[in-house]
XYZ file of C-alpha atoms in Angstrom:
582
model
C 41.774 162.898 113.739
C 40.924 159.416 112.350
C 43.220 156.863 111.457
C 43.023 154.538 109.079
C 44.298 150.234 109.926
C 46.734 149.071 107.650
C 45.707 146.124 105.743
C 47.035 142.907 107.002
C 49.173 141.346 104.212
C 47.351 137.724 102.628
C 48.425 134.461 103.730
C 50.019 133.652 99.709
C 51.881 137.565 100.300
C 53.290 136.410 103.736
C 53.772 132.674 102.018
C 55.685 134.276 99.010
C 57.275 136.739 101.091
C 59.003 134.630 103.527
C 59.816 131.713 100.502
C 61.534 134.508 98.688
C 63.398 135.118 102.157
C 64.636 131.970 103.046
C 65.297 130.892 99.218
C 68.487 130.054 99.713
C 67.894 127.985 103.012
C 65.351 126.178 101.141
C 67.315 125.298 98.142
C 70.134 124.009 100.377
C 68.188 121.819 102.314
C 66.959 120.236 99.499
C 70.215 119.588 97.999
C 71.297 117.681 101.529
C 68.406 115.996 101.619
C 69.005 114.604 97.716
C 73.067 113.877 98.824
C 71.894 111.915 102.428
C 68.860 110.206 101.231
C 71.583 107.454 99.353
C 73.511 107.473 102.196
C 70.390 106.937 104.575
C 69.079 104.247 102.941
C 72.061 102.430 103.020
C 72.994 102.755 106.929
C 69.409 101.827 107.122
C 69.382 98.364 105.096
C 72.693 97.407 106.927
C 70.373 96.097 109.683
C 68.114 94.374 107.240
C 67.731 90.511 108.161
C 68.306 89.862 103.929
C 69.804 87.062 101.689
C 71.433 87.602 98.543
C 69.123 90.720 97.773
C 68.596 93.463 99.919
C 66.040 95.901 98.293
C 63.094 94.575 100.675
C 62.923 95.069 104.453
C 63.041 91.597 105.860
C 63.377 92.173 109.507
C 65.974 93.799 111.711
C 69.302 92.504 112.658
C 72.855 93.697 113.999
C 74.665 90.187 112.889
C 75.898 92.855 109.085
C 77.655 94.847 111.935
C 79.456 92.048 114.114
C 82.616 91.621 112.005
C 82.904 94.406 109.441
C 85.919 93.131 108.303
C 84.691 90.373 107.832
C 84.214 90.561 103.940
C 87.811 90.127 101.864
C 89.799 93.354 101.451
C 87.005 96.070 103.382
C 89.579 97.033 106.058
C 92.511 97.153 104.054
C 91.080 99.003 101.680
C 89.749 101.613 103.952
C 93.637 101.691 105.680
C 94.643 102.059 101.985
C 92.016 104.880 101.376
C 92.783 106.870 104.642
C 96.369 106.891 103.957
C 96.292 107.553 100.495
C 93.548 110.499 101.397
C 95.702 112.254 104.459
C 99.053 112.159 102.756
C 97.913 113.651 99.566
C 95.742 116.062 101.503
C 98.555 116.815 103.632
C 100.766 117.587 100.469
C 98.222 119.545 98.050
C 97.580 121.654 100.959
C 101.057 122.588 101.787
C 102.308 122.817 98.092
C 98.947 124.516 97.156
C 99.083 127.440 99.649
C 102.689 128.327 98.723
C 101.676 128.346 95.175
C 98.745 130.819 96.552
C 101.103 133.201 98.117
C 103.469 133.324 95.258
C 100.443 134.097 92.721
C 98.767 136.514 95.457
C 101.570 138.444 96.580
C 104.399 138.433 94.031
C 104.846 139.772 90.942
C 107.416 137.608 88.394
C 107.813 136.989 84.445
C 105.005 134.082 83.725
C 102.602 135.069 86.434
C 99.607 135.127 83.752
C 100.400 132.036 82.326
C 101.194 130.153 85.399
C 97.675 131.235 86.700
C 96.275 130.052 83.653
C 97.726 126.437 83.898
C 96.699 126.222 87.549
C 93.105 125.660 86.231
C 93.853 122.857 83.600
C 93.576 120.029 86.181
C 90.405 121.166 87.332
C 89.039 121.416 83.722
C 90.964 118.247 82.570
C 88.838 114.884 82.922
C 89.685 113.149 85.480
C 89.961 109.883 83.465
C 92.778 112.139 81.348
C 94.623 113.341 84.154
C 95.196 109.539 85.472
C 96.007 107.963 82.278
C 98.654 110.932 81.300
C 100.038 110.377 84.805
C 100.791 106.437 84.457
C 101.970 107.041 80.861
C 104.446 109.499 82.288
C 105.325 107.333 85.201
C 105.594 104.010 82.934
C 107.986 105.890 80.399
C 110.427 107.243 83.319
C 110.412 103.289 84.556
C 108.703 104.868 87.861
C 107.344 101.665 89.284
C 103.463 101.748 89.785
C 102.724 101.222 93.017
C 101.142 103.613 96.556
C 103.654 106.585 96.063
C 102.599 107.015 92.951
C 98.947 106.935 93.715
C 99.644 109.763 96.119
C 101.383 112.060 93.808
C 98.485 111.423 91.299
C 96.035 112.939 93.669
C 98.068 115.498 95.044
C 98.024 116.577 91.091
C 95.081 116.739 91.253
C 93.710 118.398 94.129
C 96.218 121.253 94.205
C 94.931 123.522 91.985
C 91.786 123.385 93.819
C 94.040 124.227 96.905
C 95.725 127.273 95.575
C 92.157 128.728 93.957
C 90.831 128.479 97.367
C 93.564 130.018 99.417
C 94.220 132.577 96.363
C 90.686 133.789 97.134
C 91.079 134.328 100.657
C 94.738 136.255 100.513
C 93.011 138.463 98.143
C 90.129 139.317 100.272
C 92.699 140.479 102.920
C 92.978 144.312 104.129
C 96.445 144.977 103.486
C 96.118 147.631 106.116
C 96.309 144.786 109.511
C 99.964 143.842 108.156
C 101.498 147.721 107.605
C 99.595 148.126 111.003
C 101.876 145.222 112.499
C 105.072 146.674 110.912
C 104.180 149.837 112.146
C 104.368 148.449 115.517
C 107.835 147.351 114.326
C 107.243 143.700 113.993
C 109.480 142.120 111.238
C 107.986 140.228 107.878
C 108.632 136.978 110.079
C 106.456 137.908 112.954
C 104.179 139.402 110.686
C 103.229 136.800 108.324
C 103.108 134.380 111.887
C 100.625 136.540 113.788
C 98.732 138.497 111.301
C 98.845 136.871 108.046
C 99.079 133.239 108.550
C 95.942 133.557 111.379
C 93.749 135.648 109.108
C 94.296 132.888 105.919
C 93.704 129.929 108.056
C 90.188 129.825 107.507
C 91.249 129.301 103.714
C 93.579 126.948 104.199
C 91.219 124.810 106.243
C 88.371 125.155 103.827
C 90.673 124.098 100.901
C 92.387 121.001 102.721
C 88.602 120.088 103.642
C 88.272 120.313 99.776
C 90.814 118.341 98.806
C 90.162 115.485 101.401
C 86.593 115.295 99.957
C 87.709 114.688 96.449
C 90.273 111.851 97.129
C 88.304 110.246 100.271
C 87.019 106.956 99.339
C 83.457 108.121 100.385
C 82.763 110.603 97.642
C 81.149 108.657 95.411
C 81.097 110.355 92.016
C 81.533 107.749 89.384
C 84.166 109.343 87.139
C 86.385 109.458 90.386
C 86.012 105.144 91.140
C 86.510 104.884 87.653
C 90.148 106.761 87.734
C 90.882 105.123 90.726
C 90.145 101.480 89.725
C 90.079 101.463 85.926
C 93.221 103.567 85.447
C 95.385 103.286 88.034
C 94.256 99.549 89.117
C 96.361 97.822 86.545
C 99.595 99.377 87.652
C 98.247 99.441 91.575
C 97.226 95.999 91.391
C 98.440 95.319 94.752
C 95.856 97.365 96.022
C 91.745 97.492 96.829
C 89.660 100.209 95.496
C 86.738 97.790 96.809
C 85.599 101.101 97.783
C 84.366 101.992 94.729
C 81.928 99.082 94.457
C 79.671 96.633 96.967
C 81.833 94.768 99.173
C 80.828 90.627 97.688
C 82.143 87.323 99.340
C 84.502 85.786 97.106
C 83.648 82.505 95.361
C 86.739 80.578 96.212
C 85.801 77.227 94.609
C 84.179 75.333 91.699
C 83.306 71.948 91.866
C 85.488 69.751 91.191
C 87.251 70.563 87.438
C 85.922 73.446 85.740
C 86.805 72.266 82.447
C 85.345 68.313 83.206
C 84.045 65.208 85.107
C 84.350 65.760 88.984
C 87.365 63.913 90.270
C 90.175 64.767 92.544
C 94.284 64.408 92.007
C 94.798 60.520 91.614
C 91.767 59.715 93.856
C 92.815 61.973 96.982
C 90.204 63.320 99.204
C 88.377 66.677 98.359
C 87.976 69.486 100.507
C 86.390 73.119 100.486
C 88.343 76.502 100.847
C 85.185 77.974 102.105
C 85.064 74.771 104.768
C 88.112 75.149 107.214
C 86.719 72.205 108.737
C 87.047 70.080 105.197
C 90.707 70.805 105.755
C 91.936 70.422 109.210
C 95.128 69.633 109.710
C 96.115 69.480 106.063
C 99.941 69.076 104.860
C 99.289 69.750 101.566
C 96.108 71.163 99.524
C 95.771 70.634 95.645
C 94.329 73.048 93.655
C 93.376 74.098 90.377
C 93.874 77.821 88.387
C 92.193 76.904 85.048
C 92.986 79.920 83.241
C 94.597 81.151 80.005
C 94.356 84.191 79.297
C 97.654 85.451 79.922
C 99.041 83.317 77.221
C 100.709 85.608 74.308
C 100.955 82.911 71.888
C 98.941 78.947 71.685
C 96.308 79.278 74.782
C 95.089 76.188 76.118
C 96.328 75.930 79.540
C 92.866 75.948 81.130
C 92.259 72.274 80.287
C 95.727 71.950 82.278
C 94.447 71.059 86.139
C 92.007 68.126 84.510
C 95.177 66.876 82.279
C 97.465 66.421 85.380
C 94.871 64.748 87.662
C 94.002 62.424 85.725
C 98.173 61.781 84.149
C 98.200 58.359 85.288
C 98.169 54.966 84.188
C 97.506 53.275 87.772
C 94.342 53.296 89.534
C 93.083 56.550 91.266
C 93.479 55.011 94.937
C 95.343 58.185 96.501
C 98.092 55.803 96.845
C 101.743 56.594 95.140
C 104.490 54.761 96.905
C 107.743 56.195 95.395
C 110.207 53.633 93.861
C 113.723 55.483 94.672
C 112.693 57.140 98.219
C 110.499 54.410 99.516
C 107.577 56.524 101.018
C 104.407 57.167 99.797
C 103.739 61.149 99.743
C 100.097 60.967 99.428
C 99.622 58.260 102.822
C 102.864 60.278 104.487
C 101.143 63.205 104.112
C 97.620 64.966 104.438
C 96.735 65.395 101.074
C 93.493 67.435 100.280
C 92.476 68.552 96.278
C 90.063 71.819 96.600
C 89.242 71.656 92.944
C 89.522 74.375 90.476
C 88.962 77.402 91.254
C 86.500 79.449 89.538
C 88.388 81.590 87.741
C 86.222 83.714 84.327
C 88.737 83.451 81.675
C 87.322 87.084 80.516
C 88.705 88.238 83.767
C 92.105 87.554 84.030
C 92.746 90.583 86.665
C 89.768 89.163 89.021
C 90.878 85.591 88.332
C 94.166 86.434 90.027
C 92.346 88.295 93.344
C 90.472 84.996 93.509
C 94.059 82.704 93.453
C 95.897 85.149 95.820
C 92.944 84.797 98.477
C 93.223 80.757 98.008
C 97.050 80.253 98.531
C 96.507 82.973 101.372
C 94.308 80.840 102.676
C 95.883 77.384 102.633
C 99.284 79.162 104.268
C 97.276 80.322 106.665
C 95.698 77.208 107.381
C 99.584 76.262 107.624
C 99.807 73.633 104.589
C 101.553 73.970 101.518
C 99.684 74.913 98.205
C 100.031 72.935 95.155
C 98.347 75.015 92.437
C 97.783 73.301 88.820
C 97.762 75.997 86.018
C 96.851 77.581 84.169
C 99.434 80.061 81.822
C 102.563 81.205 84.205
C 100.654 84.580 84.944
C 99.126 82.936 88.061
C 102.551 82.484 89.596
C 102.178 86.745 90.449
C 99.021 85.822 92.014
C 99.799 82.283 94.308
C 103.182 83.372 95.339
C 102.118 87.051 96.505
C 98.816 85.039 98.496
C 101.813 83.207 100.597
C 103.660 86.040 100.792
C 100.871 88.291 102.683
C 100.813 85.688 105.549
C 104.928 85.339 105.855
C 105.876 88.459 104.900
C 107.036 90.881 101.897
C 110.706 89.485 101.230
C 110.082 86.307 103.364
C 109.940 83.874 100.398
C 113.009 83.105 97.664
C 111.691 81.204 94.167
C 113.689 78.985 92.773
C 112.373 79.223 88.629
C 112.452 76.531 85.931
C 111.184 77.627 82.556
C 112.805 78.713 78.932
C 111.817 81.935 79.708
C 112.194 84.544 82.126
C 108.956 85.720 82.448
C 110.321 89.582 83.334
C 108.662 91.504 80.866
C 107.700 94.873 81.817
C 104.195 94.770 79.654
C 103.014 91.833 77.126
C 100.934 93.865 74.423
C 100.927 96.593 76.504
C 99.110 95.062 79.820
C 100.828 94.739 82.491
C 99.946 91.292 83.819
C 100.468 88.114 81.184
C 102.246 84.918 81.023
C 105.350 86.848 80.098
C 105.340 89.801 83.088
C 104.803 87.847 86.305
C 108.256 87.287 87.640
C 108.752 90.853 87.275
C 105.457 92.026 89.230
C 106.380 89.976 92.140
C 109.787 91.381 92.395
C 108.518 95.081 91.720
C 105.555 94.724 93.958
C 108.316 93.406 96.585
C 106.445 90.153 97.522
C 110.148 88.486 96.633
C 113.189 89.673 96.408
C 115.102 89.965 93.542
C 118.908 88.413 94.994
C 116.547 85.156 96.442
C 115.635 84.622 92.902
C 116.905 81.873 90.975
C 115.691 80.762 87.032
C 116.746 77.498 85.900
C 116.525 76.619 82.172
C 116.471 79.900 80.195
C 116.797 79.760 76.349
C 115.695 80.874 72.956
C 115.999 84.557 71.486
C 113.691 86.160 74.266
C 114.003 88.695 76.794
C 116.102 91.476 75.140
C 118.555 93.661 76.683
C 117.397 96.183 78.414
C 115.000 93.529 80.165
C 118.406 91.348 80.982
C 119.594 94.258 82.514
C 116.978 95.177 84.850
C 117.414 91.546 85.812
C 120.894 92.023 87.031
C 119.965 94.946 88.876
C 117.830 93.293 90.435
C 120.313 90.605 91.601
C 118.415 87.502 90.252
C 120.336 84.956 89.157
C 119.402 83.259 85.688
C 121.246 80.161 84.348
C 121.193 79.693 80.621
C 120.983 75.788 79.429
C 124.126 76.773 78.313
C 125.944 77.138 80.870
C 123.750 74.258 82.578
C 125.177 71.700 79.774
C 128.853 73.038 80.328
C 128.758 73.278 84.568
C 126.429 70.536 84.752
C 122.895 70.730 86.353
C 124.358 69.688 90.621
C 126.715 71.928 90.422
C 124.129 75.128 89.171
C 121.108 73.501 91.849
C 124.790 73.597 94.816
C 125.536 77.055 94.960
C 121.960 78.060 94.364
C 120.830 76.288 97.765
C 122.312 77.918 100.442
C 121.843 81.795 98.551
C 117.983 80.637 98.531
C 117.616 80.147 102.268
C 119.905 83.204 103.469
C 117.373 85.778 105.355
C 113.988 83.821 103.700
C 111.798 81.472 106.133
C 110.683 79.096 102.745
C 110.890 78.559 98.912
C 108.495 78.735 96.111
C 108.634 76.485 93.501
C 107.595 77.127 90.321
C 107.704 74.566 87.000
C 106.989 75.950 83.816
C 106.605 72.647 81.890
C 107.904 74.495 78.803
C 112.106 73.797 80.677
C 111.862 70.413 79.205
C 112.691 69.702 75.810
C 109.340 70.310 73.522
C 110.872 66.638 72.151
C 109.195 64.979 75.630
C 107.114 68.244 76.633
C 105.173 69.155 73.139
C 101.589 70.100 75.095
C 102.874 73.730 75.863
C 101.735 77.092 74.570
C 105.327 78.333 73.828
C 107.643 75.529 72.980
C 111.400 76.339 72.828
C 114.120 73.097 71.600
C 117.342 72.809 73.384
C 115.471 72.093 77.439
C 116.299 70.323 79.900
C 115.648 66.145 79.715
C 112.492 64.870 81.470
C 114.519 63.004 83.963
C 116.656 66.136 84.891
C 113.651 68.114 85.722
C 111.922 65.219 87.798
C 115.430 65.209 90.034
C 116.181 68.798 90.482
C 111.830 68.799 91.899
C 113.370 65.293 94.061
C 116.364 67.143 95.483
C 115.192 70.759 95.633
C 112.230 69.341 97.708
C 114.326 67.237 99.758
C 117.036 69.850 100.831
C 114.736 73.436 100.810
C 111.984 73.923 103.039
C 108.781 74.332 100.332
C 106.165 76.632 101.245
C 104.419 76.535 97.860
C 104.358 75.249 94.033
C 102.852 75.715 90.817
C 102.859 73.720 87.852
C 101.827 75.927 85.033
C 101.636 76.065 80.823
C 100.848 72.307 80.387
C 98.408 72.451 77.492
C 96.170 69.326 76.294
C 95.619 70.789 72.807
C 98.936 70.307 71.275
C 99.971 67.296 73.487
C 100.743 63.667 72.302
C 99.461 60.854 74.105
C 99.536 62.665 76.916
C 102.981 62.624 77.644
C 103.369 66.607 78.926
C 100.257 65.788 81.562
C 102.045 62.628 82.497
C 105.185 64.225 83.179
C 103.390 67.150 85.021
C 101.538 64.254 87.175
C 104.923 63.266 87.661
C 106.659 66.783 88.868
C 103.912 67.187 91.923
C 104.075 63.554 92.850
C 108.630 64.157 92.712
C 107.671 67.078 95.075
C 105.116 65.330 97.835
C 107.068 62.495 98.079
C 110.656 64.182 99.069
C 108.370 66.678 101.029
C 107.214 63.810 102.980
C 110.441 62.070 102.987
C 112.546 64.996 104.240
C 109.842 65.565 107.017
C 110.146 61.689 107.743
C 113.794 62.636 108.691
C 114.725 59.508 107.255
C 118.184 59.434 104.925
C 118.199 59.277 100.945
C 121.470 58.799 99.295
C 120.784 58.386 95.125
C 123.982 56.336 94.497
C 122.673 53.755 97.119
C 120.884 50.484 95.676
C 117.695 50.529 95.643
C 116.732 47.153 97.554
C 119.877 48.531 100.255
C 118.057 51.604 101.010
C-alpha cells in the first residue's frame, strides 16, 4: 500500500488564507491606528521645547505640563464639559431605556409612528437639531444658559439610547423570565433578577455611546460647531475652548488703539500681562475701543483716546479737585493699561478679552476704570468683577436714557441695547440691587418694562427725577444698593445728559439730565458707596462739538477718583460748606 504526501499549501495560499481569516482584525486595527495617530501626535508634541509653532521637534521638555491650567478658561471648561457630559448621559440613559422597554415590550395605538420619530434626531443634522432647540427655548422665554445645554444633548443622544437597548431586549429568550415566574417570582422580582441583569450589557454599551458623543474629546467638527457656533451665543457664559487650541489671551495694545501713545492725563502706564507693572495699584485705567454693538451712529471706538486726552491743563498726572480739596490721581495709585485690543469684527471675542481684564485688576484688588466703547461692554467688565466676588455680590447703580434690557438687538443677543439684561439673566447681578437713573424717550416697550419689574430693578424716569428731585431719587437708592452686596458698579452712559451739552453720542435722546447733575450724583455716589468698578461708555468723537462730550467724560472719571480718594482719606465733605472753610 503506498501513500501519497499531501502537497504543502504555497506561502501566497497560507498568506491569503490567513488575511482572509483575520480580515476583520486587520481592518480594525487599521481604523485605531487612523483615530490614535491624531491623538498620538499630540500627547507627543506636548513635550516639545517649541515657540509660537509647534510642527517641528525642538527638544524635550515637561515645563507644557507644570500648570495645565495655566492657559485662560482650560479647567473650567473641562469642569463645564464633564458636567455637562455626565448629567446628560445620566438622563438619555435613564429616559432612553424606558422608552426601550415601552417600544420592546408593549403594544399601544402610535407604536409605529413613535418608532419612526425615535430615528429623526439621529438623521437630523446636528447643526438643525441645536438651532431648532434655542429657537424653541428663546420663544418660551427659557433663559439660555447650562440647563439648557443639558437638555439639548440629552435630545440628542436618546434616541441613540433607546436603539441600543431596543436591540438588546429583543435579542432576549423570553423563556429565562416565564422560567422565573414559574418558580413563582412576581413581575417585580422578575424584571430585578432576570431582566434588568440580562439588559445591562445594553444599557452600558448605550450610556458609553452617549457619553462619547457629548464628551468634549470627540472631536468631529459638526459637533464643536453645534456646541460653540449655535449654542455659544445664548451660553455665552460658558467655554467650549474645547473645541479649538487652547491660545494665551492678548490682554493689551499699546497704548490707544485708535492713536498716538499716551496715557489718562499723563498717569503712569502699566501692563495687564506685567503684575509687577501694577503692584499695589488703587485704581487701573483702561480702554475697550469697540463699537460694534452700536444699533444706530457707531463711533465709540475713538472714545478711550477722546477722554484721555479731554483736558485743557497739562498732562502732569496731577488733578487737585476744587470742591473736595484732594487730588485723586497723587491720593491714589493710578495706573492706565491702555486699550485693549479688542477686533471690532469680533464683538463676542472682544468681550472674553474685557471680562479677563477687569477679572484681573479685581483680582489684583484695585478698582477698574474702563473707557468705552458702545454700552455692550458693561455685560463683559461687570461679569469679569463679578467672577472674583461672587455671582450676586455686586449691585449697579445705572445712568443712561435707556435701559439697555433688550432681550435681542436685530436678533443677536449681545449689543449696546441687551447688556443690562445679560448680566441680570446670566445672574452676575441681581435684579432688586439694580438701580437706572435717567431713563427717557419712546424705548423699551412693554413687555420689556415688565420683565424689568419682575425682576425687581428699579428705573427712575427723568420724570419723576424733575418732580422728586435728583437727592431725594440717589437717598433711598443708597442704602437698597448696599443691602446683602460687598460693592457697586458704576456705569455712565454719557447719552443721561442732555444731547444740548452731550451731542458726541451714538443715540442722543433731549430731555437728560444737566452736566452738573451728572458730575454730582458720580461726586456723591462715589463718596457714600463703596466702588468696585466703572465704565464710561457711548462717548463718540464723530458727532461731537469742540469736544465738549470727551471733556465732560474726562470730567465723570476724574468726579469718581477724587471722592474715591477722598472717602478713603476719611476726611469730611459737606457741599453747603465754603469752599476756603473746608
Amino acid at each position: 500500500m503506498t501513500t501519497t504526501a499531501i502537497p504543502m499549501p504555497s506561502l501566497s495560499h497560507r498568506a491569503k488564507r490567513w488575511i482572509s481569516r483575520n480580515l476583520i482584525r486587520i481592518y480594525a486595527g487599521l481604523a485605531f491606528i487612523y483615530l490614535f495617530i491624531p491623538v498620538a501626535y499630540t500627547f507627543a508634541f506636548s513635550f516639545n521645547d517649541a515657540g509660537k509653532s509647534n510642527l517641528i521637534w525642538q527638544g524635550f521638555t515637561l515645563d507644557n505640563w507644570k500648570n495645565p491650567c495655566g492657559a485662560p478658561q482650560v479647567c473650567s471648561a473641562v469642569v463645564n464639559s464633564l458636567q455637562i457630559g455626565i448629567l446628560s448621559t445620566v438622563a438619555a440613559t435613564i429616559l432612553g431605556t424606558m422608552i426601550a422597554f415601552a417600544l420592546g415590550r408593549h403594544k399601544f395605538k402610535g407604536r409605529s409612528t413613535t418608532n419612526l420619530l425615535i430615528f429623526l434626531p439621529m438623521a437630523t443634522p446636528e447643526v438643525v437639531l441645536g438651532a431648532s432647540l434655542l429657537a424653541m427655548f428663546l420663544n418660551l422665554r427659557v433663559s439660555p444658559g447650562f440647563w439648557t445645554i443639558v437638555i439639548a444633548h440629552v435630545m440628542f443622544c436618546i434616541s441613540f439610547v433607546v436603539v441600543t437597548v431596543k436591540a438588546r431586549i429583543a435579542s432576549l429568550d423570553p423563556r429565562l423570565e416565564q422560567a422565573a415566574m414559574d418558580l413563582y417570582a412576581n413581575e417585580r422580582e422578575t424584571f430585578r433578577y432576570v431582566t434588568l441583569p440580562l439588559v445591562m450589557p445594553g444599557i452600558a454599551g448605550a450610556a458609553l455611546l452617549a457619553f462619547s458623543l457629548i464628551s468634549p474629546w470627540n472631536s468631529a467638527r459638526s459637533k464643536c460647531d453645534w456646541k460653540r457656533n449655535v449654542f455659544h451665543r445664548a451660553n455665552h457664559r460658558y467655554s467650549w475652548s474645547s473645541c479649538k487650541p487652547p491660545k494665551k489671551e492678548v490682554m493689551t495694545n499699546i497704548g490707544n488703539m485708535y492713536g498716538p501713545n499716551f496715557t489718562f492725563l499723563g498717569i503712569p502706564a502699566c501692563d495687564l500681562d506685567k503684575p509687577e507693572t501694577f503692584k499695589g495699584a488703587d485704581v487701573i485705567i483702561v480702554g475697550a475701543p469697540i463699537d460694534s454693538g452700536t444699533s444706530h451712529r457707531s463711533g465709540a471706538k475713538f472714545g478711550p483716546q477722546a477722554i484721555r486726552m479731554g483736558d485743557y491743563l497739562p498732562h502732569d498726572g496731577e488733578r487737585p479737585h476744587l470742591a473736595l480739596r484732594i487730588d485723586g490721581l497723587k491720593a491714589l495709585k493710578v495706573f492706565d493699561a491702555g486699550d485693549l485690543l479688542m477686533p471690532p469684527g469680533n464683538l463676542e471675542e472682544s468681550l472674553k478679552v474685557l471680562k479677563t481684564a477687569t477679572e484681573k485688576i479685581s483680582k489684583a484688588g484695585a478698582i477698574a476704570v474702563v473707557l468705552g466703547g458702545d454700552h455692550s461692554i458693561a455685560s463683559a467688565d461687570v461679569a469679569g468683577i463679578a467672577e472674583h466676588r461672587g455671582k450676586g455680590k455686586i449691585s449697579m447703580i445705572h445712568f443712561d436714557a435707556h435701559a439697555d434690557t433688550g432681550d435681542l438687538q436685530f436678533g443677536a443677543l449681545v449689543g449696546h441695547g441687551t447688556p443690562m439684561r445679560r448680566l441680570i439673566d446670566s445672574g452676575y447681578v441681581r435684579g432688586d440691587r439694580f438701580l437706572q437713573l435717567g431713563l427717557r424717550g419712546y424705548w423699551p416697550d412693554d413687555v420689556t418694562l415688565n420683565w424689568m419689574r419682575d425682576q425687581g430693578m428699579r428705573s427712575y424716569e427723568m420724570t419723576e427725577i424733575h418732580h422728586r428731585g435728583l437727592n431725594t431719587v440717589l437717598n433711598e437708592s443708597f442704602a437698597r444698593l448696599t443691602d446683602g452686596c460687598d460693592g457697586v458698579f458704576l456705569s455712565v452712559d454719557i447719552d443721561v445728559v442732555d444731547p444740548g451739552m452731550a451731542p458726541g453720542t451714538g443715540t442722543p435722546e433731549p430731555g437728560g439730565m444737566t452736566s452738573r447733575e451728572l458730575l454730582e450724583s458720580v461726586r456723591r455716589i462715589c463718596l457714600e458707596l463703596p466702588v468696585v468698578g466703572i465704565d464710561v461708555v457711548e462717548v463718540a468723537p464723530p458727532f461731537d462739538s469742540a469736544d465738549i462730550t470727551a471733556i465732560l467724560a474726562n470730567r465723570v472719571v476724574l468726579e469718581a477718583l477724587s471722592a474715591i480718594a477722598k472717602r478713603r482719606s476719611g476726611e469730611s465733605y459737606s457741599p453747603t460748606r465754603n469752599l476756603l472753610d473746608r
